[in-house]
Coordinates of C-alpha atoms and ligand atoms in Angstrom, one line a residue:
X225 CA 0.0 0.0 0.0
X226 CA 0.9 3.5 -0.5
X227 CA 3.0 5.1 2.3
X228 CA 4.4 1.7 3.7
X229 CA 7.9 0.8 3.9
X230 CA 9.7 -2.2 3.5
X231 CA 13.1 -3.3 4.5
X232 CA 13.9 -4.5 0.7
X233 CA 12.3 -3.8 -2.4
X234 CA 13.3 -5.7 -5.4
X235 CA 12.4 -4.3 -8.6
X236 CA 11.6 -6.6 -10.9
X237 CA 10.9 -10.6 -10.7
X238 CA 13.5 -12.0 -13.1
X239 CA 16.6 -14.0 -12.4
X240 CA 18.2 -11.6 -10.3
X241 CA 15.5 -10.2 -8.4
X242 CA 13.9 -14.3 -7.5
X243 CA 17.7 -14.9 -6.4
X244 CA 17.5 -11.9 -4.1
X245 CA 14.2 -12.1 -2.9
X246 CA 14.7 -16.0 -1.8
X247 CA 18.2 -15.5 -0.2
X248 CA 16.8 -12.9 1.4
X249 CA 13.9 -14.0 2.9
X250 CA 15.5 -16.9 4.1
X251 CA 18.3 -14.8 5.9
X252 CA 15.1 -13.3 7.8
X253 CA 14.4 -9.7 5.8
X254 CA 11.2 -9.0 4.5
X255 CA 10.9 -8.4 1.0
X256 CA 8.5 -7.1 -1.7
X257 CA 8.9 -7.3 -5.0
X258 CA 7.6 -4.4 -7.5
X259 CA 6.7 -5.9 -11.5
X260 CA 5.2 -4.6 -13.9
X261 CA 4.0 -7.5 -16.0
X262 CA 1.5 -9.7 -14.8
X263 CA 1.2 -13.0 -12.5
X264 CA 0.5 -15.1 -15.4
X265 CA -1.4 -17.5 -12.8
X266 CA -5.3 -17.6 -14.7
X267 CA -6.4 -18.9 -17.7
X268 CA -7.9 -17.1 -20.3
X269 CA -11.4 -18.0 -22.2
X270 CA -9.4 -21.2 -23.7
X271 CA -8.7 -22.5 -21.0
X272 CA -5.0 -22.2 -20.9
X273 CA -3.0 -19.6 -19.1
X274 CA -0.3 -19.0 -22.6
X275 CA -1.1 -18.5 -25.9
X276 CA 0.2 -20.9 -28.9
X277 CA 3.4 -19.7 -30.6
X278 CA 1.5 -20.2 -33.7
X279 CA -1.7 -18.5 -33.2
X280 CA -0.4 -15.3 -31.0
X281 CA -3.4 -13.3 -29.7
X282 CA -3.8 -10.1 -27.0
X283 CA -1.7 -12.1 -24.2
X284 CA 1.1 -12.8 -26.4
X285 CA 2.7 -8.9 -26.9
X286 CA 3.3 -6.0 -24.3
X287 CA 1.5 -3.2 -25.4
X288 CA 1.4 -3.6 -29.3
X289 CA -1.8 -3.5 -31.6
X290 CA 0.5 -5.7 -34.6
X291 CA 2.3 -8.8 -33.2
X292 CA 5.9 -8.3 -34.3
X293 CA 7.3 -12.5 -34.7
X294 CA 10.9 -12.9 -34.5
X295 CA 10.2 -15.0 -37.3
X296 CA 8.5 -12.3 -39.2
X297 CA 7.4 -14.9 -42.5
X298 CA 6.4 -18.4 -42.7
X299 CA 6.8 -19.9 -46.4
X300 CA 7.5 -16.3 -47.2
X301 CA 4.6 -15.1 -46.5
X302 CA 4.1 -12.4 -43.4
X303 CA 2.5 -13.8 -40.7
X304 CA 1.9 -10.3 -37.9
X305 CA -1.3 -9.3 -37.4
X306 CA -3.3 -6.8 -35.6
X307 CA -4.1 -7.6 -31.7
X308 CA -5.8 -5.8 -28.9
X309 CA -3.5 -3.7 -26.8
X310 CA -2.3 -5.5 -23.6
X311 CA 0.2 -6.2 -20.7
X312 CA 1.0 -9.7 -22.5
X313 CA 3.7 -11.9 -21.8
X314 CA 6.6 -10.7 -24.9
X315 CA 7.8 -7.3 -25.3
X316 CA 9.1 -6.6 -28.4
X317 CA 11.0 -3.3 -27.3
X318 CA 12.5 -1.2 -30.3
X319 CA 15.4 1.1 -30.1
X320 CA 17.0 3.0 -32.7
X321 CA 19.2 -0.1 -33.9
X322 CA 17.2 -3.3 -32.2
X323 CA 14.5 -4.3 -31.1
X324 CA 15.2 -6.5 -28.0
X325 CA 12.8 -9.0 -26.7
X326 CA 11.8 -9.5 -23.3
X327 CA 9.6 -10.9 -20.6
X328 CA 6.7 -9.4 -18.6
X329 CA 5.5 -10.7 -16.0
X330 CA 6.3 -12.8 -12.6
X331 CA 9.1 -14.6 -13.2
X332 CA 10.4 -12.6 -16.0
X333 CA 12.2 -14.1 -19.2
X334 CA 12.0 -17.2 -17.6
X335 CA 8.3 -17.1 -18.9
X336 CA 9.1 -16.5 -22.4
X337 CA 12.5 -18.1 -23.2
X338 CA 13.8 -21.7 -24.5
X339 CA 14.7 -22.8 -21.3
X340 CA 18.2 -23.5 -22.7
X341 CA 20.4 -23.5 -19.3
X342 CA 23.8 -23.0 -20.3
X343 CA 27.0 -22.6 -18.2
X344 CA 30.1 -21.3 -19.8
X345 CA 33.4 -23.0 -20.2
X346 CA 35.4 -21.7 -17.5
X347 CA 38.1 -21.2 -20.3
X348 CA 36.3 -18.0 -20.9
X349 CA 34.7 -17.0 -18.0
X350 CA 37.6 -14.7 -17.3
X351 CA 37.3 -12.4 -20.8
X352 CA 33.1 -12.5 -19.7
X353 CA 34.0 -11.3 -15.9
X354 CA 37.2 -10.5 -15.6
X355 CA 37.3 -9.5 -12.0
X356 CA 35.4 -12.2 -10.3
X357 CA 37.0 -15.2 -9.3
X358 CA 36.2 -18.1 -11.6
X359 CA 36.9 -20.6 -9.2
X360 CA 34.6 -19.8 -6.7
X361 CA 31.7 -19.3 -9.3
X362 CA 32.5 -23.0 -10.9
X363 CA 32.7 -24.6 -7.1
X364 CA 30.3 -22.9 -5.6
X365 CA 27.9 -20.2 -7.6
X366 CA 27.0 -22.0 -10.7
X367 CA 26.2 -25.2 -9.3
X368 CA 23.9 -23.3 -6.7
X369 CA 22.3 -21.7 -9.6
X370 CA 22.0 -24.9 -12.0
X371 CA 20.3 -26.5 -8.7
X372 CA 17.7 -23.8 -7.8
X373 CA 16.9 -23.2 -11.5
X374 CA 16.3 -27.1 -11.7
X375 CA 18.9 -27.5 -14.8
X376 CA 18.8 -31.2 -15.8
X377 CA 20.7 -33.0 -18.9
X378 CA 19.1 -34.6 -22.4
X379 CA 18.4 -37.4 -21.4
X380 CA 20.5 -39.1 -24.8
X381 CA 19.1 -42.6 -25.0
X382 CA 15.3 -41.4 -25.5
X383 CA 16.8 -37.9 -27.7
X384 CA 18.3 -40.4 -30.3
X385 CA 15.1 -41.6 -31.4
X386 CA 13.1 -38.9 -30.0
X387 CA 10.7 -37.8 -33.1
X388 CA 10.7 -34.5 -31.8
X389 CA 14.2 -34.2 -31.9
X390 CA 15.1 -34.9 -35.3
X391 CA 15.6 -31.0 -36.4
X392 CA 18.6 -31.5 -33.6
X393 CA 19.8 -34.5 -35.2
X394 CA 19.8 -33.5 -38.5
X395 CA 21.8 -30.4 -37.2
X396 CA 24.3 -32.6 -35.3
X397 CA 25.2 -34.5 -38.2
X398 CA 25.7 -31.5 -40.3
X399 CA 27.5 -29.9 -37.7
X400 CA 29.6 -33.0 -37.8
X401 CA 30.1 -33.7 -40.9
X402 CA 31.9 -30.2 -41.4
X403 CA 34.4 -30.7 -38.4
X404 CA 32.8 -28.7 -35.6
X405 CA 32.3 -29.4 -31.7
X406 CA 28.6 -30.6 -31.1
X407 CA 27.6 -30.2 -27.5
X408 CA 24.5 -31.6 -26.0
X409 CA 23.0 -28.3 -24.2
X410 CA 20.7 -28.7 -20.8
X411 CA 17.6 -27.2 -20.1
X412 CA 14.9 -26.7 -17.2
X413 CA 12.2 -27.9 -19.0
X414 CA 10.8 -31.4 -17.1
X415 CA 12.5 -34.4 -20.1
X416 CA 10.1 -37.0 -18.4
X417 CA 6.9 -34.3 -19.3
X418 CA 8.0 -34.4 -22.6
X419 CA 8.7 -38.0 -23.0
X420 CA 4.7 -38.2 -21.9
X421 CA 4.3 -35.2 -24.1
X422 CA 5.9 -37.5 -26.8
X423 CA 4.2 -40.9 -25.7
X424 CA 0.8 -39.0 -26.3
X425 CA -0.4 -39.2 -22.1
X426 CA -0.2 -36.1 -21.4
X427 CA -1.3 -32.6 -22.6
X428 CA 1.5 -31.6 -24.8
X429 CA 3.1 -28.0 -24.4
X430 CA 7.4 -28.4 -25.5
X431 CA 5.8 -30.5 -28.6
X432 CA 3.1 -28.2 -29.2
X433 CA 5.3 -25.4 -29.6
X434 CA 4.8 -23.6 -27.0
X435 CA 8.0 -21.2 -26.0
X436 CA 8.1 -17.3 -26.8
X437 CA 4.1 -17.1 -25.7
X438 CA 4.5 -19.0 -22.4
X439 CA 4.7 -22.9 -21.7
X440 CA 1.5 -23.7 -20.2
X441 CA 3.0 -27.4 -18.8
X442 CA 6.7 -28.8 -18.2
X443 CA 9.2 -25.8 -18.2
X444 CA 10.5 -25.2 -14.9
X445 CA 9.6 -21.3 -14.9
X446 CA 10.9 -19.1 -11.7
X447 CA 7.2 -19.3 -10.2
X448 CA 7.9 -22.8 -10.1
X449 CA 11.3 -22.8 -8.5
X450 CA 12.8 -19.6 -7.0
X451 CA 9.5 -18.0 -6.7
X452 CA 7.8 -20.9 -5.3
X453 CA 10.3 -21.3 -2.5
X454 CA 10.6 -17.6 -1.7
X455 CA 6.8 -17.4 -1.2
X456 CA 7.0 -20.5 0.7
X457 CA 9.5 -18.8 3.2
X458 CA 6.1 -16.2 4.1
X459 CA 8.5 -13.4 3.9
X460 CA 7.9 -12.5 0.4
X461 CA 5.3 -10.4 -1.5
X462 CA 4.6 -9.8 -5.1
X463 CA 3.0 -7.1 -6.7
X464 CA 2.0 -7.2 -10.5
X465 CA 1.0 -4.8 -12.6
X466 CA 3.0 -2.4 -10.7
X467 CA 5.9 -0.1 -12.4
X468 CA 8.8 2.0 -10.4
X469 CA 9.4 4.9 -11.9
X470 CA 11.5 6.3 -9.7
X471 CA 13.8 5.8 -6.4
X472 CA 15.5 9.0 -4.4
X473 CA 17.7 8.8 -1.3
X474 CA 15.2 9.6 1.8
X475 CA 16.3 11.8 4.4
X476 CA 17.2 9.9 7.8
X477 CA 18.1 7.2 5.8
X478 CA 16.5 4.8 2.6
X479 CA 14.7 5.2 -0.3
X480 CA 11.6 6.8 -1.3
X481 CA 9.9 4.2 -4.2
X482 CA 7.7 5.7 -7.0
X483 CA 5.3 3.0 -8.2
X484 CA 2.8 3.1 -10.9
X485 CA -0.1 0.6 -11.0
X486 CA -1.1 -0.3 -14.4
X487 CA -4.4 -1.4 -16.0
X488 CA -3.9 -3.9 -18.6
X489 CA -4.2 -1.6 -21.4
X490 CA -1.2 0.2 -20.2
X491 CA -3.3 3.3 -18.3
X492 CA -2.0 4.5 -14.8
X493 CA -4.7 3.0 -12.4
X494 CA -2.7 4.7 -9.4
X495 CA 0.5 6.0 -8.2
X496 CA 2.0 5.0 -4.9
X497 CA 5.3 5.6 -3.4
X498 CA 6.8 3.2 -0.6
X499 CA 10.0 3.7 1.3
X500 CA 12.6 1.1 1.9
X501 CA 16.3 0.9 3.7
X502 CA 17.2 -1.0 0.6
X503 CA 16.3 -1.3 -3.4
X504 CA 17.3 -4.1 -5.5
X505 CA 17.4 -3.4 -9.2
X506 CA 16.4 -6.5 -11.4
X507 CA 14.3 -4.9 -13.8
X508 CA 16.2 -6.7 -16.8
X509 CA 19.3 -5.4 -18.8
X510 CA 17.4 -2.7 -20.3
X511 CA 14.9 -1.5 -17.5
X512 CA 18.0 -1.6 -14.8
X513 CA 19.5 0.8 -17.2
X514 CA 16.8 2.8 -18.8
X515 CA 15.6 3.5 -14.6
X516 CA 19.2 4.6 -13.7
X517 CA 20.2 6.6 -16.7
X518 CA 16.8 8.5 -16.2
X519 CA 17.0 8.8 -12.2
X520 CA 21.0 10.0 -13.0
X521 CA 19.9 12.7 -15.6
X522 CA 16.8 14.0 -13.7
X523 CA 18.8 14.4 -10.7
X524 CA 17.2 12.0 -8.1
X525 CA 20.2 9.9 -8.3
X526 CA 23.0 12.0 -9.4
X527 CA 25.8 10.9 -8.2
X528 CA 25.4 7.6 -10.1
X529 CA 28.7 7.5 -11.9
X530 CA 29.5 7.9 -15.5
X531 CA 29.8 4.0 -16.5
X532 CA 25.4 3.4 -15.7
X533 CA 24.5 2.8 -19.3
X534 CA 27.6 1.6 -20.9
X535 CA 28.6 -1.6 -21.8
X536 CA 25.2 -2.6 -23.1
X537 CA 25.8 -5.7 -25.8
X538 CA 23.2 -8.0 -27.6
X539 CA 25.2 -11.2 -26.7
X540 CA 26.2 -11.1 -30.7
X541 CA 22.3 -12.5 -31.5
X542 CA 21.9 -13.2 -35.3
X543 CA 19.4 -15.9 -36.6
X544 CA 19.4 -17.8 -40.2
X545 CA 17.8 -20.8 -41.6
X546 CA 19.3 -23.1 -44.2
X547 CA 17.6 -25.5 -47.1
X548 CA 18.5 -29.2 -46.4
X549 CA 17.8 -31.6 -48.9
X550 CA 15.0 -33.6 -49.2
X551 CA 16.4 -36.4 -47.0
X552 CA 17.0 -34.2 -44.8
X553 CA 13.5 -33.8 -43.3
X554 CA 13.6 -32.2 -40.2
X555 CA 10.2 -33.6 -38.7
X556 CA 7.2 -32.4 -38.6
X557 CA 7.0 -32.6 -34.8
X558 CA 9.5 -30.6 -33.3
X559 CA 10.2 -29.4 -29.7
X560 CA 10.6 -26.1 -29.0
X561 CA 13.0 -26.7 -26.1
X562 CA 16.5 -26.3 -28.0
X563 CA 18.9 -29.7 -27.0
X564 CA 21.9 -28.9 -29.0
X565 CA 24.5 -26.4 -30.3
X566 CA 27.2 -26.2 -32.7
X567 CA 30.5 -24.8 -31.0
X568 CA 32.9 -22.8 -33.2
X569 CA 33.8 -20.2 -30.4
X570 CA 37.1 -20.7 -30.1
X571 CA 38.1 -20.6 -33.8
X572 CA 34.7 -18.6 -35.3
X573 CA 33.9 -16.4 -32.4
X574 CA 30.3 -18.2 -32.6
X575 CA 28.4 -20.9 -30.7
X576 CA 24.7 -21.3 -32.4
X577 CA 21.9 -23.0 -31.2
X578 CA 20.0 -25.9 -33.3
X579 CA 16.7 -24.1 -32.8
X580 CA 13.2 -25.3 -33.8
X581 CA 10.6 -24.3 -36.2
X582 CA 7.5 -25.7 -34.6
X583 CA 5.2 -25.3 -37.3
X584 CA 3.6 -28.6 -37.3
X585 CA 4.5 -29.0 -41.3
X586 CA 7.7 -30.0 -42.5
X587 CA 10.0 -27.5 -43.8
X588 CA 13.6 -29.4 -44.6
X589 CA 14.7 -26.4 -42.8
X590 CA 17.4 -26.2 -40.2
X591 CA 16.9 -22.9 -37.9
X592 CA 19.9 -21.2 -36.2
X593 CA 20.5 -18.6 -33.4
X594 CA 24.0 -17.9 -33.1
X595 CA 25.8 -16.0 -29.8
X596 CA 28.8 -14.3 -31.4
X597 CA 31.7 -12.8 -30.3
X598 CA 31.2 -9.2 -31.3
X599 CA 33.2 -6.2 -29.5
X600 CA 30.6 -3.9 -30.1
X601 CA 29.1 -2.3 -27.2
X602 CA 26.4 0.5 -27.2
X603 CA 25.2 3.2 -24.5
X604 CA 21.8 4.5 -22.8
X605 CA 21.6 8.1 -22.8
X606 CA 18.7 10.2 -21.1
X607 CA 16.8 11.8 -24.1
X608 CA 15.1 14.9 -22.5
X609 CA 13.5 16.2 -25.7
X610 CA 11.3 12.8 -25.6
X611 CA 12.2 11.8 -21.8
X612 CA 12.8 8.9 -22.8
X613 CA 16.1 6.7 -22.9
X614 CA 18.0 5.7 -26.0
X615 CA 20.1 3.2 -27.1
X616 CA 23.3 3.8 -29.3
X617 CA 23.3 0.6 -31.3
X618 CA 24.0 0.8 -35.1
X619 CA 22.1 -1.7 -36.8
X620 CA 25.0 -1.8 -39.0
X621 CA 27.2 -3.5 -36.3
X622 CA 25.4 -6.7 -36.8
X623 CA 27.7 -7.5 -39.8
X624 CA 30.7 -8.7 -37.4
X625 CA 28.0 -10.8 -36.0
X626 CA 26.7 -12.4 -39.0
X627 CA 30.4 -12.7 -40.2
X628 CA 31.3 -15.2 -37.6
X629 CA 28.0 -17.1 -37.9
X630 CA 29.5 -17.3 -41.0
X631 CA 32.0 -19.3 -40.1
X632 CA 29.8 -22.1 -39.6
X633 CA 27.6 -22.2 -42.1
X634 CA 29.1 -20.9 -44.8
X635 CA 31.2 -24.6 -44.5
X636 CA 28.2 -26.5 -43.8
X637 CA 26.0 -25.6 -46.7
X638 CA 29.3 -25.9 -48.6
X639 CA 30.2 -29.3 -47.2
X640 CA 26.2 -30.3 -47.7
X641 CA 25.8 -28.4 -51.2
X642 CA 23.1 -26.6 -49.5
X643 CA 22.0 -22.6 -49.3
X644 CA 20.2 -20.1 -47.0
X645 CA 16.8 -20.0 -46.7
X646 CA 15.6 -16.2 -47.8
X647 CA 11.9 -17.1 -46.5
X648 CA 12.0 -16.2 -43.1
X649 CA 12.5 -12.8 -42.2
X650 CA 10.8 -10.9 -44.8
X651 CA 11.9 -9.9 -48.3
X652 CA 14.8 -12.0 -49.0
X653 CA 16.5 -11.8 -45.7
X654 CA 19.1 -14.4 -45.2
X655 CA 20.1 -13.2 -41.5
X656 CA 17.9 -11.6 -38.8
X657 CA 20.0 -9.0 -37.6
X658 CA 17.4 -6.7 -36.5
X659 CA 17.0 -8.4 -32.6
X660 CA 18.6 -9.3 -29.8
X661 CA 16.5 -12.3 -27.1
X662 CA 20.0 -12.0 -24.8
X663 CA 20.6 -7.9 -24.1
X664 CA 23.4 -7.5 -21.2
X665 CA 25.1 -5.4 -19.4
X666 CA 24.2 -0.9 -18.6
X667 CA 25.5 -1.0 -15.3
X668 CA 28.3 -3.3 -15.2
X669 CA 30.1 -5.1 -12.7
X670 CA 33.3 -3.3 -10.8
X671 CA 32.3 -0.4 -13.1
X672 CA 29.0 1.2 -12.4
X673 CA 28.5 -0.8 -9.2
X674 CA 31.5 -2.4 -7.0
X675 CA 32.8 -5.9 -7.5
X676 CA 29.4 -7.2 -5.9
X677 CA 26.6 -5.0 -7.7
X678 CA 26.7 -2.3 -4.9
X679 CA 25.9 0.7 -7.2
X680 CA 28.5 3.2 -6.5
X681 CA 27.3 6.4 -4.5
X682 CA 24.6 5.2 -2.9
X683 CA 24.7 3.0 0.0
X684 CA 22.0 0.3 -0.1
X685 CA 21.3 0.6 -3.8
X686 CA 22.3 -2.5 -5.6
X687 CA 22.0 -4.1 -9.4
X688 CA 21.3 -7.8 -9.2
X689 CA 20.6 -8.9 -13.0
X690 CA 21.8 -9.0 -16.2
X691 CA 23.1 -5.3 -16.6
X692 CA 26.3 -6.3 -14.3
X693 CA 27.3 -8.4 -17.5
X694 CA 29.2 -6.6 -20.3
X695 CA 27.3 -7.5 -23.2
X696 CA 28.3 -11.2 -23.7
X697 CA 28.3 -14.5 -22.3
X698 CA 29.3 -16.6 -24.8
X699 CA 26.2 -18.8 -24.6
X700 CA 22.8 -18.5 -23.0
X701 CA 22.6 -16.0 -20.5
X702 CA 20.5 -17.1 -17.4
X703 CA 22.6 -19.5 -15.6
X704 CA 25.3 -16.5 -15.6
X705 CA 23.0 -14.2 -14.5
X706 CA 21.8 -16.4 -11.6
X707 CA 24.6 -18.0 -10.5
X708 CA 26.6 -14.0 -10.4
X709 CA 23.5 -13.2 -8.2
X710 CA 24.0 -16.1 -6.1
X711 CA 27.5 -14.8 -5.8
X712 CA 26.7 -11.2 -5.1
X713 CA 23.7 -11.6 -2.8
X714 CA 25.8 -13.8 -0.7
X715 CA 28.3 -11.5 -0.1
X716 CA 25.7 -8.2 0.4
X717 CA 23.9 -10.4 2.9
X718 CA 26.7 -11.4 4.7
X719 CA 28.7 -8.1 4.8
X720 CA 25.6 -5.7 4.5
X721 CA 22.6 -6.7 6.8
Ligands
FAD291 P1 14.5 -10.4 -16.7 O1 14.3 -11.9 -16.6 O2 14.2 -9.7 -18.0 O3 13.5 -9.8 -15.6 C1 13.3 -8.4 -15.4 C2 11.9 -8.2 -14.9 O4 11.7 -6.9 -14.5 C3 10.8 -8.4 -16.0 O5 9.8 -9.3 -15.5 C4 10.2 -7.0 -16.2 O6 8.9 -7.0 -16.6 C5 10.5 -6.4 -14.9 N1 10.6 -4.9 -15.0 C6 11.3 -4.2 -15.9 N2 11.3 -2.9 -15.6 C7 10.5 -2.7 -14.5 C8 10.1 -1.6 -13.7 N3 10.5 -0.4 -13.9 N4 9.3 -1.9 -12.6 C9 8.9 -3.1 -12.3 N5 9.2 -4.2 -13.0 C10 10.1 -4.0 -14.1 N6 18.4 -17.2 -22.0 C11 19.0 -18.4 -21.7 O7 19.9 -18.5 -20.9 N7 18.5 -19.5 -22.4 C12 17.5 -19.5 -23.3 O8 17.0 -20.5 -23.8 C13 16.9 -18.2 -23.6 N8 15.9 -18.1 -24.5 C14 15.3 -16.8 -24.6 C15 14.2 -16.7 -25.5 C16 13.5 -15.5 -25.6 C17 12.3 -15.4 -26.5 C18 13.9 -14.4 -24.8 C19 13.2 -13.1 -24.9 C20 15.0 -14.5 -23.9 C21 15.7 -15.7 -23.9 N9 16.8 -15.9 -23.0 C22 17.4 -17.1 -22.8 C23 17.3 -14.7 -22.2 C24 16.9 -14.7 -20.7 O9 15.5 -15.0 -20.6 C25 17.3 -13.4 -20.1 O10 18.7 -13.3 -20.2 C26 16.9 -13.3 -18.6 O11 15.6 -13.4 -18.4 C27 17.4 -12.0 -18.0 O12 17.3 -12.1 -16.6 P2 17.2 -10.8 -15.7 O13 17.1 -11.2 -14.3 O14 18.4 -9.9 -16.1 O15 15.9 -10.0 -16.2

């Protein structure tokens, strides 16, 4: 309510703030968490709680009247249409260069994304984070974070003749075939749910496609995991539909909290402010840094220092699809959990993932998201003329991007005698270079904040998600940003409370 104060507010219910707000609650500090999506927790008229990736409707975009589809054609043909404003699950935020897509809601882009739980070889932990001390986070941080997330392996014997899977073994053998490392990739989605799923027993959600719109069964979400067990502590309350908007120092001590409560067109149904002795900030990559760069310039936080908004990457996202031949099918089944990935890091600066294309028709397609190795990193800056934040990425940078994907498969579809497909992304796109699903870093680690997220000038003000990386992580971001959280909320617990 209005007027209240907490002892912790965490803004935002993502990775970092569910990491917070359980290690928290169980070191005995009351917590509320502020989001501004919804709690995703009733069905709609069908029944179910997510839309189908293939028939998006008014729950499926934040605040859009067209759908705007990563893949933006099917067959070539366009396939957005109009839809009813609404506080739905995928934003589809556009900047000058990118759009980047995001989660809203409780539990953040663990709602919307492939589940795809990835840790890094340590090998290059140390160019991601250079002044955090790899062996502590490989003892101790991301095995805390692969256990709370629920991160389990393929389970191989029931993958190799898994129907659903043959997308990711047709892109194994290809991968194979032209020399690169194939690596089996694990994910928090529930294997024995899809097995059912697979065996026809139960309602199917992975092999129905569902992924960007929700998973209505099987995919260990936050709610399910860190959520679940935060609640369960009684410590911890949620409130959706809620935005901040802004955070000053208090005098005698805190914060004063600006909230907005939204309807779910978007309108302002009321304005509160709370105060608290401490504010987390996991509002995501971009909203950590879009909040801070405002709060800087307007002067309620100005003595943030000059690093909040820089080092903002897109974890070098580019997609493409190639042609296989006819016996090649890829299946007309196919799980939208990714299982695999094709590792040319070392020697191509990219590591894509075999990703599905859950039509439900065949395609003899093979879909691609690669993370690449780019250098290029792009700043938020405080627009006053439109007070709103910008974002200094050049959609021209992309081209390093798609030059290392390159590296992969240009060889394969030379090894195979195969080409890109141009049917996709709209014209006669080969690469989407438009997006980013994996935005990092604005208020990075040892930079904007100390070596454990403590934002520097202000005492009990803390970044706890994926702005403290600089723009990559070489594969799939979450584990990273949870297990760094683990690390860093240790340490502020410990040392802070
Ligand atoms: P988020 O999870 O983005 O959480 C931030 C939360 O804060 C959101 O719920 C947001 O609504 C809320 N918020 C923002 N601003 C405010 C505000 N002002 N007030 C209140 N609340 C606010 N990563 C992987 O590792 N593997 C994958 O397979 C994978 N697939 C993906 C697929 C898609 C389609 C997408 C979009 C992403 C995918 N990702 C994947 C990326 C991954 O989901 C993100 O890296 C991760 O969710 C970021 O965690 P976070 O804690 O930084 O923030």
């Amino acid at each position: 309510a209005s007027g209240s104060h907490v002892p912790a507010l965490v803004i935002g219910t993502g990775y970092g703030g569910s990491v917070a707000a359980l290690r928290l609650a169980q070191a005995g500090v009351d917590v509320h968490m502020v989001e501004m999506g919804m709690s995703w927790d009733t069905p709609g008229s069908d029944g179910k709680i997510f839309a189908n990736t293939k028939s998006p409707d008014d729950r499926s975009f934040w605040l859009r009247t067209r759908t705007k589809q990563p893949l933006s054609n099917f067959l070539g043909f366009p396939i957005d249409k109009n839809v009813n404003k609404y506080t739905g699950i995928l934003d589809a935020e556009e900047f000058g260069g990118i759009t980047v897509y995001q989660g809203r809601g409780v539990g953040g882009g663990s709602l919307v994304n492939g589940g795809m739980a990835v840790t890094p070889q340590r090998d290059r932990f140390s160019g991601i984070l250079p002044s955090v001390d790899a062996a502590e986070m490989y003892s101790t941080y991301y095995p805390r974070a692969n256990a709370g997330l629920g991160v389990t392996d393929v389970p191989l014997a029931w993958w190799e003749s898994a129907a659903c899977y043959k997308y990711a073994r047709v892109g194994r053998k290809h991968a194979e075939r032209s020399g690169f490392p194939h690596v089996f990739v694990p994910n928090v989605y529930d294997w024995d749910y899809m097995a059912q799923e697979a065996a026809g027993s139960v309602t199917k959600s992975a092999l129905a496609g569902e992924v960007i719109f929700g998973n209505n069964h099987g995919k260990k979400t936050l709610p399910k995991t860190y959520l679940a067990q935060a609640k369960a502590t009684g410590r911890v309350a949620i409130s959706p539909l809620h935005e901040v908007t802004s955070v000053t120092p208090r005098s005698g001590g805190g914060y004063t909290v600006a909230i907005r409560q939204l309807s779910t067109t978007g309108g302002t149904v009321a304005t509160k402010t709370v105060t608290a002795d401490r504010v987390f900030f996991a509002a995501g990559s971009v909203g950590t840094s879009k909040l801070l760069v405002k709060l800087r310039a307007t002067g309620a936080l100005p003595n943030l220092n000059g690093e909040v908004g820089k080092g903002w990457g897109d974890n070098g996202n580019v997609m493409c699809g190639r042609a296989n031949h006819m016996w090649d099918a890829t299946g007309t089944i196919q799980s939208s959990m990714p299982s695999t990935g094709i590792d040319n890091w070392g020697a191509g600066g990219a590591f894509a993932e075999v990703a599905p294309i859950p039509t439900g028709i065949e395609t003899y397609a093979s879909l691609y998201l690669s993370i690449t190795n780019t250098p290029r990193r792009a700043e938020f800056s405080w627009n006053a003329a439109t007070g709103g934040v910008d974002l200094s990425w050049q959609a021209a940078w992309k081209q390093d991007s798609i030059t290392m994907a390159k590296t992969i498969f240009d060889k394969i579809n030379k090894k195979e005698g195969t080409i890109y497909r141009t049917d996709f992304f709209g014209g006669t796109k080969v690469w989407n270079d438009q997006l980013t699903y994996h935005p990092l870093g604005g208020a990075v680690l040892n930079k904007a904040t100390d070596n454990y997220g403590r934002l520097r000038g202000y005492a009990g003000l803390y970044v706890i998600d994926g702005s403290l990386i600089p723009g990559n992580t070489s594969v799939n971001p979450f584990v990273t940003i949870t297990a760094l959280a683990e690390r860093n909320i240790e340490k502020i617990i410990t040392t802070d409370l």
